[in-house]
Amino acid sequence: MTSAPVERPFERPFERHGAVRLLGVRRHVEQPTALAVLLAGSGPIDRDGDGRGLALGIQRQLAEGLAGHGIESVRWDKRGVGASEGEFLTTGFDDLLDDALGVVDDALGGDLPVLVIGHSEGAALAARVAALRPGIAGAVMLSGYARSGLEVLRWQARALSGDLPRPLRALLRLLRTDLERQTEKNRQRLLRTTGDVERVGGARVNARWFREFMAYDPRADLDAASVPLLAVTGSLDLQSPPEDLAVIAARTGGSTRTVELEGVSHILRSQPRATLRTYRVDARRPIDERIVPLIAAWWSDLCDASV
């Protein structure tokens, strides 16, 4: 009889300058074929993939699904979130990369092939890790992109302008307010900042993260990475451009497979139409049933090809 997967506490000690103690869980299975390092999307996200006011559970569901295919996983609370040390509001994009690299380095010291699986912001980090750590067995980008973070935010502003409630669109027209122009002003203001935290529109914002996120363009890393890559984006994604799959497919690094999932949103749920307004309701349902089998089949094909 095969025993059920078991989750045990995971701790990443702070050994390098500027690093912090990260806490999470590692999901163990019998006779594993790989260890997946799971990288969450943007914001103060915990080990399960839940944020403030929106419990998406993406990393937890990935861990559970992958365990059924013999793939172990490790996931953790971001800096300043849950049980992990640090302060999230001053955490930069480069800090998150450093944390991911630390966990990957620990994993590479074990006896299992290492996969890096990232969602949204985590997908961009996965591309960076793939270029910097050629020893990993492969990388997966879920709801990822292939343009600078600044270009992504501009694309989002255009995509989301059509998702506003009709009364709000009418009010903006009445006030002669150009939403894209206003958000661009905020982005340029953030790019001119120098501190970790700044006030924008009366709210304290992690300016350092925004500057580093907007500056990073994964295209060079995608070309530099020699490891196999799987990229999966939903056709109804309003936060990462589905058309970027073509750019990822054309990378000059290792073997690449791209999949556009029909009727799937940025948060990996099925939707009848593209909108962010149903996210809270959508989050009550599991991630699309096609995602984990896609990852598992891709990994199985890589294992078969290496025999």
Coordinates of C-alpha atoms in Angstrom, one line a residue, residues 46-256:
D46 CA 1.9 33.0 2.1
R47 CA 3.0 29.4 1.5
D48 CA -0.4 28.3 0.2
G49 CA -0.7 31.1 -2.3
D50 CA -3.1 33.2 -0.2
G51 CA -2.9 37.0 0.0
R52 CA -4.7 39.6 2.1
G53 CA -8.3 39.3 1.4
L54 CA -8.0 36.8 -1.5
A55 CA -7.3 33.2 -0.8
L56 CA -6.2 31.8 -4.1
G57 CA -4.5 28.7 -2.8
I58 CA -2.5 28.2 -6.0
Q59 CA 0.8 26.9 -4.4
R60 CA -1.1 24.6 -2.1
Q61 CA -3.2 23.1 -4.9
L62 CA -0.1 22.7 -7.1
A63 CA 1.7 20.9 -4.3
E64 CA -1.3 18.6 -3.7
G65 CA -1.7 17.9 -7.4
L66 CA 2.0 17.3 -8.2
A67 CA 2.2 14.9 -5.2
G68 CA -0.3 12.7 -7.0
H69 CA 2.2 12.5 -9.9
G70 CA 5.2 11.6 -7.7
I71 CA 6.6 15.2 -7.5
E72 CA 7.7 16.6 -4.2
S73 CA 7.5 20.3 -3.6
V74 CA 8.6 23.1 -1.2
R75 CA 6.8 26.3 -0.7
W76 CA 7.2 29.1 1.9
D77 CA 5.8 32.3 3.3
K78 CA 7.3 35.4 1.6
R79 CA 9.4 37.8 3.7
G80 CA 7.3 39.5 6.3
V81 CA 4.4 37.2 5.7
G82 CA 3.1 34.4 8.0
A83 CA 5.9 32.8 9.9
S84 CA 8.8 34.1 7.8
E85 CA 11.0 36.9 9.1
G86 CA 11.6 40.3 7.4
E87 CA 9.3 43.2 6.3
F88 CA 7.3 42.7 3.2
L89 CA 6.8 46.4 2.5
T90 CA 10.6 46.9 2.0
T91 CA 11.2 43.7 0.1
G92 CA 12.4 44.2 -3.4
F93 CA 12.0 42.0 -6.5
D94 CA 15.7 41.2 -6.2
D95 CA 15.2 40.0 -2.6
L96 CA 12.6 37.6 -3.7
L97 CA 15.0 36.3 -6.4
D98 CA 17.6 35.9 -3.7
D99 CA 15.2 33.9 -1.6
A100 CA 14.3 31.7 -4.5
L101 CA 18.0 31.1 -5.4
G102 CA 18.7 30.1 -1.8
V103 CA 16.0 27.5 -1.8
V104 CA 17.0 26.2 -5.2
D105 CA 20.6 25.9 -4.1
D106 CA 19.6 23.9 -1.1
A107 CA 17.5 21.6 -3.3
L108 CA 20.3 21.1 -5.8
G109 CA 22.3 19.7 -2.9
G110 CA 19.9 16.8 -2.6
D111 CA 19.4 13.7 -4.7
L112 CA 16.3 14.7 -6.7
P113 CA 16.1 16.6 -10.0
V114 CA 14.9 20.2 -9.3
L115 CA 12.0 21.9 -11.1
V116 CA 11.2 25.6 -10.6
I117 CA 7.5 26.4 -11.0
G118 CA 6.4 30.0 -10.8
H119 CA 3.1 31.8 -11.2
S120 CA 2.8 35.4 -12.4
E121 CA 5.6 37.3 -10.7
G122 CA 7.0 33.8 -9.8
A123 CA 7.1 33.0 -13.5
A124 CA 9.4 35.9 -14.1
L125 CA 11.6 34.7 -11.2
A126 CA 11.5 31.2 -12.6
A127 CA 13.0 32.6 -15.9
R128 CA 15.7 34.3 -13.9
V129 CA 16.5 31.3 -11.8
A130 CA 16.6 29.1 -15.0
A131 CA 19.3 31.4 -16.4
L132 CA 21.4 31.6 -13.2
R133 CA 21.1 27.9 -12.2
P134 CA 21.6 25.7 -15.2
G135 CA 21.7 22.7 -12.9
I136 CA 17.9 22.6 -12.5
A137 CA 16.0 20.1 -14.5
G138 CA 13.4 22.5 -15.9
A139 CA 11.3 25.6 -15.3
V140 CA 7.6 26.2 -15.6
M141 CA 6.0 29.6 -16.2
L142 CA 2.3 29.9 -15.3
S143 CA 0.7 33.1 -16.3
G144 CA 4.1 34.5 -17.2
Y145 CA 5.3 37.2 -19.6
A146 CA 8.1 38.1 -22.0
R147 CA 8.5 41.9 -21.8
S148 CA 9.7 44.3 -19.1
G149 CA 7.6 44.8 -16.0
L150 CA 7.0 48.4 -17.1
E151 CA 5.6 47.1 -20.4
V152 CA 3.4 44.6 -18.5
L153 CA 1.9 47.3 -16.3
R154 CA 1.2 49.4 -19.4
W155 CA -0.5 46.4 -21.1
Q156 CA -2.5 45.8 -18.0
A157 CA -3.8 49.3 -17.9
R158 CA -5.0 49.0 -21.5
A159 CA -6.5 45.5 -20.9
L160 CA -8.3 46.5 -17.7
S161 CA -9.7 49.8 -19.0
G162 CA -12.5 47.7 -20.7
D163 CA -13.1 45.7 -17.5
L164 CA -14.3 48.7 -15.5
P165 CA -18.0 48.9 -14.4
R166 CA -20.0 50.9 -16.9
P167 CA -20.9 53.7 -14.4
L168 CA -17.2 54.2 -13.6
R169 CA -16.3 54.4 -17.2
A170 CA -19.0 57.0 -17.7
L171 CA -17.7 59.0 -14.7
L172 CA -14.2 59.0 -16.0
R173 CA -15.4 60.3 -19.4
L174 CA -17.4 63.0 -17.6
L175 CA -14.4 64.0 -15.6
R176 CA -12.2 63.8 -18.7
T177 CA -9.9 61.4 -16.9
D178 CA -7.6 59.2 -18.9
L179 CA -6.9 56.2 -16.8
E180 CA -3.9 55.0 -18.8
R181 CA -2.3 58.4 -18.6
Q182 CA -2.9 58.7 -14.9
T183 CA -1.4 55.3 -14.1
E184 CA 1.6 56.1 -16.3
K185 CA 2.2 59.2 -14.2
N186 CA 2.2 57.0 -11.1
R187 CA 4.6 54.6 -12.7
Q188 CA 7.0 57.3 -13.8
R189 CA 6.8 58.8 -10.3
L190 CA 7.8 55.4 -8.8
L191 CA 10.7 55.1 -11.2
R192 CA 12.1 58.4 -10.0
T193 CA 12.0 57.4 -6.3
T194 CA 15.0 56.2 -4.4
G195 CA 13.7 54.9 -1.1
D196 CA 12.2 51.5 -0.3
V197 CA 8.8 52.9 0.6
E198 CA 7.1 56.0 -0.8
R199 CA 3.6 57.5 -0.7
V200 CA 1.6 57.4 -3.9
G201 CA -2.0 58.7 -3.8
G202 CA -1.8 58.8 0.0
A203 CA -0.9 55.2 0.4
R204 CA 2.5 53.7 1.4
V205 CA 3.9 51.8 -1.6
N206 CA 6.8 49.4 -1.9
A207 CA 8.6 51.7 -4.4
R208 CA 11.8 49.5 -4.4
W209 CA 9.8 46.4 -5.6
F210 CA 8.1 48.5 -8.3
R211 CA 11.4 49.9 -9.6
E212 CA 13.1 46.5 -9.8
F213 CA 10.0 44.8 -11.2
M214 CA 9.5 47.4 -13.9
A215 CA 13.2 47.2 -14.8
Y216 CA 13.4 43.4 -15.2
D217 CA 12.8 42.0 -18.7
P218 CA 12.9 38.1 -18.8
R219 CA 13.7 37.9 -22.5
A220 CA 17.5 37.9 -22.1
D221 CA 17.2 35.2 -19.4
L222 CA 14.8 33.1 -21.5
D223 CA 17.4 33.1 -24.3
A224 CA 20.3 32.4 -21.9
A225 CA 18.6 29.6 -20.0
S226 CA 19.6 26.2 -21.4
V227 CA 17.1 24.1 -19.3
P228 CA 13.7 22.8 -20.7
L229 CA 10.8 25.2 -20.2
L230 CA 7.1 24.9 -20.1
A231 CA 4.9 28.1 -20.3
V232 CA 1.2 28.0 -19.7
T233 CA -1.1 31.1 -20.0
G234 CA -4.9 31.3 -20.0
S235 CA -6.6 32.9 -23.0
L236 CA -8.5 35.2 -20.7
D237 CA -5.5 36.5 -18.8
L238 CA -5.8 40.3 -18.2
Q239 CA -2.6 40.6 -16.2
S240 CA 0.0 38.8 -18.4
P241 CA -0.3 39.0 -22.2
P242 CA -1.2 35.7 -23.7
E243 CA 0.5 36.8 -26.9
D244 CA 3.8 36.6 -25.1
L245 CA 3.7 32.8 -25.4
A246 CA 4.9 33.3 -29.0
V247 CA 8.0 35.2 -27.8
I248 CA 8.7 32.5 -25.2
A249 CA 8.3 29.8 -27.8
A250 CA 10.9 31.5 -30.0
R251 CA 13.6 31.7 -27.3
T252 CA 17.1 30.5 -28.3
G253 CA 17.8 28.6 -25.0
G254 CA 16.7 25.0 -24.3
S255 CA 13.6 23.1 -25.5
T256 CA 10.4 25.0 -25.0

